[in-house]
Structure formats: structure tokens, C-alpha cells
mmCIF file of C-alpha atoms in Angstrom:
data_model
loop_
_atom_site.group_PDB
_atom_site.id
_atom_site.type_symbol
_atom_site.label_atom_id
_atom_site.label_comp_id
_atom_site.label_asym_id
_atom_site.label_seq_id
_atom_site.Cartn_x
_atom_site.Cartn_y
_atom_site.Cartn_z
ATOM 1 C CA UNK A 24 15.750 -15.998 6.096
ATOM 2 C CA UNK A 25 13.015 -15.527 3.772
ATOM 3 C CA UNK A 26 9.611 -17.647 3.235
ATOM 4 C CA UNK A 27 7.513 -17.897 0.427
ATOM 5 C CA UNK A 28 4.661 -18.798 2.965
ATOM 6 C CA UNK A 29 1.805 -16.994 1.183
ATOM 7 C CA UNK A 30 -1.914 -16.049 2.792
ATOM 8 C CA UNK A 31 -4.805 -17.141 1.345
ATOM 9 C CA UNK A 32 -8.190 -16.117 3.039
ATOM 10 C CA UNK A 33 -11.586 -16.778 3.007
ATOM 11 C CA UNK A 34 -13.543 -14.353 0.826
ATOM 12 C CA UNK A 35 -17.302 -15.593 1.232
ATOM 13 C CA UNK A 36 -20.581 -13.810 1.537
ATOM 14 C CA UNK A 37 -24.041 -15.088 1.324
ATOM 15 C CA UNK A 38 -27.073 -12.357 1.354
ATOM 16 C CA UNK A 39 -30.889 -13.922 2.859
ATOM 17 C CA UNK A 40 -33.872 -12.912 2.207
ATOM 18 C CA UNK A 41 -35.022 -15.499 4.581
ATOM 19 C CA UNK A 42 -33.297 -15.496 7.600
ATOM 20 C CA UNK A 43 -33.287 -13.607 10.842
ATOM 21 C CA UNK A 44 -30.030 -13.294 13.386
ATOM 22 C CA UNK A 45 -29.865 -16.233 15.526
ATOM 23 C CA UNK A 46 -30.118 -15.942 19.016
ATOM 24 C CA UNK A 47 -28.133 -19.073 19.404
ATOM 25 C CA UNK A 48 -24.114 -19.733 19.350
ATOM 26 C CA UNK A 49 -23.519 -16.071 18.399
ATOM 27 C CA UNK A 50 -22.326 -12.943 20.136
ATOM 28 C CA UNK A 51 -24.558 -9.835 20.393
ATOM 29 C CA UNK A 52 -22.101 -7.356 18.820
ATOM 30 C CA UNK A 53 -24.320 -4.168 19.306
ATOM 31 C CA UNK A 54 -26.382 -1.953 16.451
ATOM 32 C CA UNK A 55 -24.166 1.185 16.541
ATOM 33 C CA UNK A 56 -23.987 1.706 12.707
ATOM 34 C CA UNK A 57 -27.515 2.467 10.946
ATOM 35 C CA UNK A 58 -29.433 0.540 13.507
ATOM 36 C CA UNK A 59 -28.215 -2.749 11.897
ATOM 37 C CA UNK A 60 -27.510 -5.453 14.781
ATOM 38 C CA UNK A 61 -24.149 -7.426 14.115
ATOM 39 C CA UNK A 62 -23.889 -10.760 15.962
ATOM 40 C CA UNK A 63 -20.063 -13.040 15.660
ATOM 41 C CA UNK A 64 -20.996 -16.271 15.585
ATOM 42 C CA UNK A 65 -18.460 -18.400 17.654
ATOM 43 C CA UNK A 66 -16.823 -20.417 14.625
ATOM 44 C CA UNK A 67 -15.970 -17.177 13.141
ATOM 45 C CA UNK A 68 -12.467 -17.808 14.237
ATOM 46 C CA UNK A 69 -11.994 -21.041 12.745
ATOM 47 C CA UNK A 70 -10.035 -19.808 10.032
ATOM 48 C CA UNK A 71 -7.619 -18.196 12.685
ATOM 49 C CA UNK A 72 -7.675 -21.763 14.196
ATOM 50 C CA UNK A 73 -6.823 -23.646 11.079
ATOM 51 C CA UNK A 74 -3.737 -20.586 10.559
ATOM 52 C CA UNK A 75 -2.900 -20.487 13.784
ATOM 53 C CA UNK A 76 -1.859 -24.314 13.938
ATOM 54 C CA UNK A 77 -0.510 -24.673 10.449
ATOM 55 C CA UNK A 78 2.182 -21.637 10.777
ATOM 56 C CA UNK A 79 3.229 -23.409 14.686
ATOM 57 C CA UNK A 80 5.974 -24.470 12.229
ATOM 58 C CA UNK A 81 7.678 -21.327 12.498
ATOM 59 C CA UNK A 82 7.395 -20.768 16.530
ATOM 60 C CA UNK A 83 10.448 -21.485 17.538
ATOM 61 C CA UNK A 84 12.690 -19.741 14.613
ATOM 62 C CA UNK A 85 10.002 -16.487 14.275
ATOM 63 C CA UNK A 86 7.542 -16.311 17.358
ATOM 64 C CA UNK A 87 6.626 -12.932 16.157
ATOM 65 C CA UNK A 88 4.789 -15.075 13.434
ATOM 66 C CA UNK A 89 2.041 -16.496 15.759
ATOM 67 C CA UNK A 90 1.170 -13.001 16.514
ATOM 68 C CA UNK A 91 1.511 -11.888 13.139
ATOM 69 C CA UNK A 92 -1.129 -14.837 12.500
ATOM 70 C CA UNK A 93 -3.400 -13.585 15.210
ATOM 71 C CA UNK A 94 -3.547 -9.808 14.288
ATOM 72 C CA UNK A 95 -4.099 -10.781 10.323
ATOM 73 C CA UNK A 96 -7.103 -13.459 11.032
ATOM 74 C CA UNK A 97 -8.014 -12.136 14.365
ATOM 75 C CA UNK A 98 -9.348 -7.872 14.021
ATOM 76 C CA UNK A 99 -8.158 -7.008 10.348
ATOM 77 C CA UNK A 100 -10.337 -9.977 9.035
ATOM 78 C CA UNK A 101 -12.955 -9.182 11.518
ATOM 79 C CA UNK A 102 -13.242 -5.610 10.346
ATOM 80 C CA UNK A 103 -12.923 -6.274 6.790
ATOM 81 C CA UNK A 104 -15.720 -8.642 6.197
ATOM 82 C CA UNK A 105 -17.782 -6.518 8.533
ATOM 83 C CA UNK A 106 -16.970 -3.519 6.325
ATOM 84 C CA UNK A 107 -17.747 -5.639 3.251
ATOM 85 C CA UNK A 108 -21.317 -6.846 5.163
ATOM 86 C CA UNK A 109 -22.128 -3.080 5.960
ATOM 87 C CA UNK A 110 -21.835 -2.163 2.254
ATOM 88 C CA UNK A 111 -24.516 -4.841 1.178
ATOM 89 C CA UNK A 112 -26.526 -3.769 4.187
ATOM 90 C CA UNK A 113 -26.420 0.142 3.585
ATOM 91 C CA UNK A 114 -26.760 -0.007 0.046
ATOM 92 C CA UNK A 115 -30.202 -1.981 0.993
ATOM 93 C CA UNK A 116 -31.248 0.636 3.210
ATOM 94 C CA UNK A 117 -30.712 3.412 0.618
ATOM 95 C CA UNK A 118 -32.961 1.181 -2.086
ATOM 96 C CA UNK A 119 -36.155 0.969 0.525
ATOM 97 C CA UNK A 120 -35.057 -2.296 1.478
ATOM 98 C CA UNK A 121 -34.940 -4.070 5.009
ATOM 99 C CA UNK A 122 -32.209 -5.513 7.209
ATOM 100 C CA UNK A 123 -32.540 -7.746 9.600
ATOM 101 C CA UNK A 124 -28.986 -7.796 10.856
ATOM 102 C CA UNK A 125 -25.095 -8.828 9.826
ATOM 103 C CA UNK A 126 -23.847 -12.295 11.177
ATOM 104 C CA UNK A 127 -20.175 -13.313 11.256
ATOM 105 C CA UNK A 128 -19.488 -17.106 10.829
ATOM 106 C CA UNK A 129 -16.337 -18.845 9.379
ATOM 107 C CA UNK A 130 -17.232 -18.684 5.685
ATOM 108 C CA UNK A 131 -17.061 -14.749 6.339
ATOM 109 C CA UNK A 132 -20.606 -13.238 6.820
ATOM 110 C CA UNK A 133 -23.734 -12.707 5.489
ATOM 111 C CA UNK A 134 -26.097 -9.483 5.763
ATOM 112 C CA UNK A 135 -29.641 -10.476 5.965
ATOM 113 C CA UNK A 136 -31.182 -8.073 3.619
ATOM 114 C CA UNK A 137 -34.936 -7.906 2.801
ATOM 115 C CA UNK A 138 -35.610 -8.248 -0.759
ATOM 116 C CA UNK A 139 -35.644 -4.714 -3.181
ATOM 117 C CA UNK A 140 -38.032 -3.804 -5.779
ATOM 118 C CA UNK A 141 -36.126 -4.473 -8.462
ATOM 119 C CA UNK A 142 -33.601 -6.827 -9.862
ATOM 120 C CA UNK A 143 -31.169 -4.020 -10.693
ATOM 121 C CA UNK A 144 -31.319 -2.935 -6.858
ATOM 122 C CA UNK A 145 -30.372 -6.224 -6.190
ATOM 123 C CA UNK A 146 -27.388 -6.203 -8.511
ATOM 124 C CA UNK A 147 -26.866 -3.006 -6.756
ATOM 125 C CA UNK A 148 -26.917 -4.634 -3.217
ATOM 126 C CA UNK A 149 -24.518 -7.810 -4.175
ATOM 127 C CA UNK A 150 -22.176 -5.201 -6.042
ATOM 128 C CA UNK A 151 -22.226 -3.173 -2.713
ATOM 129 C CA UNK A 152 -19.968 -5.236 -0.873
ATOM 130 C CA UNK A 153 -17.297 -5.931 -2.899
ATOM 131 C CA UNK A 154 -16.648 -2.799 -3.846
ATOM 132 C CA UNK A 155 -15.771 -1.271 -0.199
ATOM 133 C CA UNK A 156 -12.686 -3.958 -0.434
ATOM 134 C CA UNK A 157 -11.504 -0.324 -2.803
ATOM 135 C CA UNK A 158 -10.801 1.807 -0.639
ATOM 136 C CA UNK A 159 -10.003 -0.329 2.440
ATOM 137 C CA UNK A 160 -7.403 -1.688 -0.316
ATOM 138 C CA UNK A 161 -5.732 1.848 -0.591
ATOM 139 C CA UNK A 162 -6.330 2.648 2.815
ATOM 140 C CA UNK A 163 -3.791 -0.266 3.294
ATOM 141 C CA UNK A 164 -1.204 0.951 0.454
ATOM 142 C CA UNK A 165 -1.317 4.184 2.143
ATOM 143 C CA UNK A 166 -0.064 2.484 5.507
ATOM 144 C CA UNK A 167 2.253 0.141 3.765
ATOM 145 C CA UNK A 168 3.970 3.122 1.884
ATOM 146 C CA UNK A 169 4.060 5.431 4.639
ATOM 147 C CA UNK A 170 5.643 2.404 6.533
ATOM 148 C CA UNK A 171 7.971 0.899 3.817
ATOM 149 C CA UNK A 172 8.545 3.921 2.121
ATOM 150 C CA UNK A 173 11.198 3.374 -1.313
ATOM 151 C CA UNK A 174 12.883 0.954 0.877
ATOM 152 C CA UNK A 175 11.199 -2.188 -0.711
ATOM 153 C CA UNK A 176 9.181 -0.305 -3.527
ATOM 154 C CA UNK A 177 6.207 1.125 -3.340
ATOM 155 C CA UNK A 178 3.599 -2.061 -4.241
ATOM 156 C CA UNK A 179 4.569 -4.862 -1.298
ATOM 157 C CA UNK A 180 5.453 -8.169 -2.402
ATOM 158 C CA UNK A 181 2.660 -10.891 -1.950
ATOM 159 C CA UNK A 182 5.460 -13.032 -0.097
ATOM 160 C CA UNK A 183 5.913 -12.869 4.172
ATOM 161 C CA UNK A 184 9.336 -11.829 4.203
ATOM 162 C CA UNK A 185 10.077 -13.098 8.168
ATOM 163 C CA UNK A 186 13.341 -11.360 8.718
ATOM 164 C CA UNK A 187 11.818 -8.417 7.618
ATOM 165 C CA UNK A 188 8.320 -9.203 10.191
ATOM 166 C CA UNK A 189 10.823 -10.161 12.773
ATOM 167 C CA UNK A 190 13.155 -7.167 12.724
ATOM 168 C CA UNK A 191 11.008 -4.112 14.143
ATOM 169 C CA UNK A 192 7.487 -2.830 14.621
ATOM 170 C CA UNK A 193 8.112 -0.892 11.321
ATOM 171 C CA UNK A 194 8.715 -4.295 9.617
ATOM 172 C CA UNK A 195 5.685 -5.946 11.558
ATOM 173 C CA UNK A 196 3.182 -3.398 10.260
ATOM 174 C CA UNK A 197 5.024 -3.498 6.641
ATOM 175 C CA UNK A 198 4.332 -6.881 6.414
ATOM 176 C CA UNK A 199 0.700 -6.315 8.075
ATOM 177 C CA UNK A 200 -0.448 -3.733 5.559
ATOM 178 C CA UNK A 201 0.974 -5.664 2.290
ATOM 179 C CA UNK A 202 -0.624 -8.793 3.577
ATOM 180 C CA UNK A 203 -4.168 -7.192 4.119
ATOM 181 C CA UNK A 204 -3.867 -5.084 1.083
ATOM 182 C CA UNK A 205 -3.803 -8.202 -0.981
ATOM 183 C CA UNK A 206 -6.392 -9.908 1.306
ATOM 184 C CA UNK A 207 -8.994 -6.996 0.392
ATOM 185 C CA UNK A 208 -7.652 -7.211 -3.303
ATOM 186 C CA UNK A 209 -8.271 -11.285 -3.154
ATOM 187 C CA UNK A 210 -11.664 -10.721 -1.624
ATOM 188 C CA UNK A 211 -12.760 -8.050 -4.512
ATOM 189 C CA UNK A 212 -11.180 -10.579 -7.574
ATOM 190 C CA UNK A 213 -13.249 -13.673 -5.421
ATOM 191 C CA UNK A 214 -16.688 -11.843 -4.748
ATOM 192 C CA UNK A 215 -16.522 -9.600 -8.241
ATOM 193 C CA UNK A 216 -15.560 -12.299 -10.668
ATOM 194 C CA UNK A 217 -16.408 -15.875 -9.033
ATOM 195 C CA UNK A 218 -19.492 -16.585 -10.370
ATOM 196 C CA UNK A 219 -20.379 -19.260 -7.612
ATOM 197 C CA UNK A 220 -24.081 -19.291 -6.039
ATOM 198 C CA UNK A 221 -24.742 -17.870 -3.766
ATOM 199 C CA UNK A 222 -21.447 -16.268 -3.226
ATOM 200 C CA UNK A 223 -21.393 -12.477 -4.198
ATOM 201 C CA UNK A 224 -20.280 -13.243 -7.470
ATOM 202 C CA UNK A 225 -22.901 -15.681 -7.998
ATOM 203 C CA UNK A 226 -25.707 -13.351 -7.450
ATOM 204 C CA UNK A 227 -23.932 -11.035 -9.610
ATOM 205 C CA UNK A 228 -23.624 -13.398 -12.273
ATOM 206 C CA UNK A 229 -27.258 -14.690 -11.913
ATOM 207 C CA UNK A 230 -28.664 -10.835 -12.010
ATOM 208 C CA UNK A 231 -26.632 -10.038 -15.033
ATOM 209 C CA UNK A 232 -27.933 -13.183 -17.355
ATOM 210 C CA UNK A 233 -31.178 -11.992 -17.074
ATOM 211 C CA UNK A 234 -30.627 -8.361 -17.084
ATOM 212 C CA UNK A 235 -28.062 -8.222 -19.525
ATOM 213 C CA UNK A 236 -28.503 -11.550 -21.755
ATOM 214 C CA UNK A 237 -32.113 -11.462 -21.538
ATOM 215 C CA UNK A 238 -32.288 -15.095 -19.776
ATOM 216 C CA UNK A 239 -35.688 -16.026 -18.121
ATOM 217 C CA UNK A 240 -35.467 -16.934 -14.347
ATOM 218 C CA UNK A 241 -35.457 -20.297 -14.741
ATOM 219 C CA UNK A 242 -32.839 -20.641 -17.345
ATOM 220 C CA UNK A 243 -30.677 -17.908 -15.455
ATOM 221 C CA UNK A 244 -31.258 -20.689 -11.822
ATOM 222 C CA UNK A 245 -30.011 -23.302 -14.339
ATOM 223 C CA UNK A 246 -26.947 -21.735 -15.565
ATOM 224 C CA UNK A 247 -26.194 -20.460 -12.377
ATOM 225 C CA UNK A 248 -26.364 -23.222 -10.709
ATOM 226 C CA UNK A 249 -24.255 -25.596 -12.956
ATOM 227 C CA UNK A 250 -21.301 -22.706 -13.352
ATOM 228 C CA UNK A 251 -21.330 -22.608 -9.566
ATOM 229 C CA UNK A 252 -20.893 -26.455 -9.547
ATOM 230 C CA UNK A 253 -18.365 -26.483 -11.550
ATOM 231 C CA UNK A 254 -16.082 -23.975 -10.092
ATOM 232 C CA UNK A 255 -16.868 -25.973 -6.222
ATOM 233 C CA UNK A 256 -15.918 -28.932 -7.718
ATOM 234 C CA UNK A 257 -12.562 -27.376 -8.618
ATOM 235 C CA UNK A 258 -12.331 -25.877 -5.099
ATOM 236 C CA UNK A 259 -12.775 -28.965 -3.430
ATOM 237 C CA UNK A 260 -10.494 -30.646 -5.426
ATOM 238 C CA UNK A 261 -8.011 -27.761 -4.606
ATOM 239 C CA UNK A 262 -8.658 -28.493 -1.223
ATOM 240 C CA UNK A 263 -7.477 -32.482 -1.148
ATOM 241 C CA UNK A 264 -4.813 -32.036 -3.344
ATOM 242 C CA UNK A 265 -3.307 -29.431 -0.872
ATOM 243 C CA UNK A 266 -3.922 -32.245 2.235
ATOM 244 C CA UNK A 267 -2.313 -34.634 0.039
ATOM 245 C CA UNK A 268 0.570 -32.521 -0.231
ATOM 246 C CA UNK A 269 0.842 -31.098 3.347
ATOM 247 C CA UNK A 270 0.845 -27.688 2.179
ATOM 248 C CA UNK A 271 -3.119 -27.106 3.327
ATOM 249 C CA UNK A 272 -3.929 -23.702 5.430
ATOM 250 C CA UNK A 273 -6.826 -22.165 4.516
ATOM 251 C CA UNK A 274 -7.236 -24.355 1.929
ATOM 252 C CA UNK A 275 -8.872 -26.887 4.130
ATOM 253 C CA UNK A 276 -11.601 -23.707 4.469
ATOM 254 C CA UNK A 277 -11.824 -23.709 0.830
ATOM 255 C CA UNK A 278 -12.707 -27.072 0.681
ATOM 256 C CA UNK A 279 -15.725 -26.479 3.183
ATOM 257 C CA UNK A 280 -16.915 -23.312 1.231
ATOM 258 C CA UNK A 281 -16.527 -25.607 -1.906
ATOM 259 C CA UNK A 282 -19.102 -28.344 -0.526
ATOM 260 C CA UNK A 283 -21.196 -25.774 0.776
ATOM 261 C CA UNK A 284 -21.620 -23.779 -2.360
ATOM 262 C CA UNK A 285 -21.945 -27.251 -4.270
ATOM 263 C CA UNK A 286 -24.861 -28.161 -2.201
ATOM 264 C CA UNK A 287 -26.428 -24.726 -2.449
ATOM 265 C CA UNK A 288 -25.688 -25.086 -5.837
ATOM 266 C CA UNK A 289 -27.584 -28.909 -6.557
ATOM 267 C CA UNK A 290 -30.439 -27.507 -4.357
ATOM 268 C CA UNK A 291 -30.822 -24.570 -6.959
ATOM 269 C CA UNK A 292 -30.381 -26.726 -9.909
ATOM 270 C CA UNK A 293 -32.489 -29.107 -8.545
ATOM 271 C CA UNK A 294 -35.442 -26.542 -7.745
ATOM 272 C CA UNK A 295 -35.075 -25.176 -11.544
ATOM 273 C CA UNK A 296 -35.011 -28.358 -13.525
ATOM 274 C CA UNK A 297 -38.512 -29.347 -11.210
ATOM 275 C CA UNK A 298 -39.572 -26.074 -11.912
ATOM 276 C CA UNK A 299 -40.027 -25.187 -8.379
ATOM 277 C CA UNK A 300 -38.492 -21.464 -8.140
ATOM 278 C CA UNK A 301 -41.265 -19.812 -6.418
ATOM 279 C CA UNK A 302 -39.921 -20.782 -2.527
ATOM 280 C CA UNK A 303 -36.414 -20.020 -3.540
ATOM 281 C CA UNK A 304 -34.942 -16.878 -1.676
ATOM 282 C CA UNK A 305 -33.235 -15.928 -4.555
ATOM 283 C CA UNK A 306 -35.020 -16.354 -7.682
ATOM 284 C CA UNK A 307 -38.373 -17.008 -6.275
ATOM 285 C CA UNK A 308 -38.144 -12.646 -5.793
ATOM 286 C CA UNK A 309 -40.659 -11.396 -7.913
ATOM 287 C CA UNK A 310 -38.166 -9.039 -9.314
ATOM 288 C CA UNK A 311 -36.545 -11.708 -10.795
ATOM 289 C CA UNK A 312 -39.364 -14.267 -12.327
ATOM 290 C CA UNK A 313 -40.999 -10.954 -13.258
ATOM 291 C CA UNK A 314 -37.610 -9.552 -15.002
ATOM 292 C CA UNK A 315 -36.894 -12.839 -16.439
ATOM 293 C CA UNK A 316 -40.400 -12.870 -18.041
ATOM 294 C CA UNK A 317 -40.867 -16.493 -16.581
ATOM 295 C CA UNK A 318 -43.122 -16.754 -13.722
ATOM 296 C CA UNK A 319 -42.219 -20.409 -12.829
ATOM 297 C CA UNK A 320 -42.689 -22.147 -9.327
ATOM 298 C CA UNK A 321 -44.682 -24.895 -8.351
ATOM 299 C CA UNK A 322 -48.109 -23.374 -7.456
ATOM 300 C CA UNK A 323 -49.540 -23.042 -10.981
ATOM 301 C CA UNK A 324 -47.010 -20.648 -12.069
ATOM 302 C CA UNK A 325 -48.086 -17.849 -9.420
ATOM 303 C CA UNK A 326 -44.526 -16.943 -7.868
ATOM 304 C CA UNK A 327 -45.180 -16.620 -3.620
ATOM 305 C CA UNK A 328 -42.935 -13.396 -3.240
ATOM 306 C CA UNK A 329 -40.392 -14.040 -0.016
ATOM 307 C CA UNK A 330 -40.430 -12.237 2.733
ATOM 308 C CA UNK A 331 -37.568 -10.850 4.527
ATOM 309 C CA UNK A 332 -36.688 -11.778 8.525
ATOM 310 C CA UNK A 333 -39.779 -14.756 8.790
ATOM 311 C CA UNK A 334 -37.417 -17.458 8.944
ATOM 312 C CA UNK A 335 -35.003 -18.370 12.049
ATOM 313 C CA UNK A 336 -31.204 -18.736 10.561
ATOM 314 C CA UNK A 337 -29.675 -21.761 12.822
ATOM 315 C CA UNK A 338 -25.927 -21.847 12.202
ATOM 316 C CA UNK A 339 -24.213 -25.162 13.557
#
């Protein structure tokens, strides 16, 4: 038997310049790498939840499935956003910047990075992360061929073939290592080319207008923030649709990254068309009203540079 039950996971990063690890509804998981501390916070598994319950459909034919579930959104996802986090944080480090820690939550993580000097070392930092999602990619190729072999072909099909998951430990870990080779490939496309604030991509996006199209900061916030809108709107929409149809998995996550990048997104918007940028984390960095040529906040046009690791981060 073979379904065309396909994976879709969530790919979402936010970067702070504001906010420390909370204490609070998180586990301590330990500073072994650089010195940076990495807490779980306990939602982190929601996704796994939401999976978890929507493939109980195929118990009873394919129990392997439920652990198949469990290993995918349980310690591959784990480690990959963690990987992806360590990438923003280390690049950081390397520019003379600060970090104040990497926290794990259900929209995927966030490092909280102090700011850099300049806006191209922040371009720099957001482009860090996505760009491990490379070689953690091959690295799961390289299993999936050594595994599969000519047998199936050499690039796995995006589809969860169940006999195949269900026949052997060989099949289980073919059907492993296609799965999270297109989850890291999903995650690049997402955090690369999404431009949705204050997702990778978004900061990406927001960087590059000013850098590249000469924008000033508070036409950059502007832009940013309405593209961002635009594309939450569509995930949120996404989102019901898939309810309405019975068919939502992660999707329901999507729909919850979609509000919460919408609001981040109005607040932005909202901030630039009051010409208030001076408080914001992200454009209120002097880096960026000072590379935008546009030194615009609300205290007489004198940007108030934000610090890194003042602020407490309370995740509900």
C-alpha cells in the first residue's frame, strides 16, 4: 500500500536583540558548544503533538508510522533547528557580536544575538542559519543513498511510501533520511526566499532593500512589513482551508506562525508609518537608520541604539 501522506514542517526563526533566555517554562539544555546556553521550551513539541494525532489514522494498518512520526518531529527536528540556531549564533560571535543564548519553542527557535556593527554583518548573521540546512541536506542524501542504494534511485521521492517504512529497518531509515532531506531543503527554500518579518527571510529581505536598493530605514520597515503581511495572510488562509478540508497537520502550525508574523508584521508597519523606529529591535539598530541614511524614531530623530540581553523574553 502506498500513501501520498506528505510532511510539511515548521521552518521558523526569529533573531532578538532584546531578549534574554527565560528562566520560566523552559529546559536548561546546557552551554557545551561556544559557551552559548540552549534552553527547550516545553511547547517545543507541539508540532510532534499536532503530527502525532493527525497520522493515529494509520495505527492500526502501519504502527511503525507513530514511531516514524516520533523520530522525524521528536530528535531530527530537534537537532536541525538547533543546528540552524547555532549558525546564526556562531556567525555572531565571529562578527564581535554577543549571544545571550538559543531557545527552542514550537515556531522552531530563535538565537538571541546582540546586535553587530554593521548592517552587512547582520545580513551575514540571518544568512548564517539557513545555510547550515546545506550540508545537513547532503549529510542526509549520503544516508539515504548508502541506505536505498539504485534500488529506488538515487534522489528519494517526497512521498512516505508505508510498505516500504514498514518492511525493515533499511526501509525505516530510507524513508527517515528522504523525509529529513527534504525537511532541511524546505527549511532553506522557507528561511532563504520567504521574505516574511521577522522570519529569516524577512530580515534578509529587509537588509537587502537598503543595502542593495538603496531604501532608507523607514521605507525598507514599510515594505517589509506590508510584503510580510501579505504572504501571512496567505498562510493563514492556507491554514483554514486545510481545516475545512480535513487534510490539516502542520498546517494548523502554519496558521499560528501566519498570525504571529502578521502581528509582528502590523506592529512594524505601524511603528514606520508613526515614524517611531528608534525602539524597534530591528530597525531601530543604528546600523540600519545609519545605512539607510534615515535616522527616524520618535525622540527628535536621535535613534536610541538597542541593547542586547536587557530585556526578559516570556514565552507563553
Amino acid at each position: 500500500q502506498i500513501s501520498d501522506f506528505r510532511f510539511q514542517g515548521s521552518f521558523y526563526n526569529y533573531n532578538s536583540t532584546t531578549m534574554t533566555t527565560p528562566r520560566q517554562s523552559a529546559i536548561n539544555l546546557g552551554s557545551c558548544i561556544a559557551g552559548v546556553p540552549v534552553t527547550l521550551h516545553y511547547s517545543f513539541f507541539l508540532l510532534l503533538l499536532i503530527e502525532f494525532v493527525y497520522a493515529i489514522r494509520y495505527a492500526q494498518s502501519y504502527p511503525i508510522f507513530m514511531l516514524f512520526v516520533v523520530v522525524l518531529y521528536g530528535p531530527v527536528l530537534l537537532m536541525t533547528i538547533l543546528v540552524h540556531e547555532f549558525g546564526h549564533a556562531l556567525m555572531t560571535k565571529r562578527l564581535g557580536g554577543s549571544v545571550g543564548g538559543i531557545v527552542l519553542w514550537p515556531l522552531g527557535g530563535f538565537a538571541l544575538c546582540g546586535p553587530t556593527d554593521a548592517l552587512s554583518g547582520d545580513l551575514k548573521v540571518a544568512l548564517a542559519g539557513p545555510i547550515t540546512h546545506v550540508p545537513m541536506g547532503f549529510l542526509w542524501w549520503v544516508i539515504y543513498a548508502g541506505v536505498a542504494g539504485d534500488e529506488h534511485g538515487w534522489w528519494p521521492s517526497s512521498t512516505i511510501y508505508l510498505d516500504v517504512l514498514s518492511s525493515s529497518a533499511a526501509g525505516f531509515f530510507e524513508i527517515l533520511s528522504a523525509q529529513a532531506l527534504y525537511l532541511n531543503i524546505l527549511l532553506l527554500c522557507f528561511n532563504l526566499f520567504i521574505p516574511a518579518y521577522p522570519l529569516d527571510g524577512g530580515r534578509i529581505y529587509a537588509a537587502s532593500l537598503i543595502l542593495v536598493l538603496k531604501l532608507k530605514a523607514l521605507t525598507a520597515a514599510k515594505v517589509t512589513a506590508i510584503t510580510a503581511m501579505l504572504i501571512s495572510s496567505g498562510m493563514i488562509v492556507y491554514a483554514i482551508i486545510s481545516v475545512v478540508n480535513k487534510t490539516a497537520g502542520s498546517e494548523l502550525l502554519l496558521g499560528f506562525v501566519g498570525a504571529y508574523v502578521f502581528y509582528q508584521s502590523y506592529e512594524l508597519f505601524t511603528a514606520a508609518k508613526n515614524n517611531d523606529l528608534g525602539n524597534h529591535p530591528i530597525f531601530g539598530r543604528e546600523c540600519y537608520q545609519s545605512s539607510g541614511g534615515n535616522n527616524s524614531s520618535g525622540n527628535g530623530g536621535e535613534v536610541a541604539p538597542v541593547p542586547a540581553q536587557t530585556d526578559e523574553a516570556v514565552l507563553a
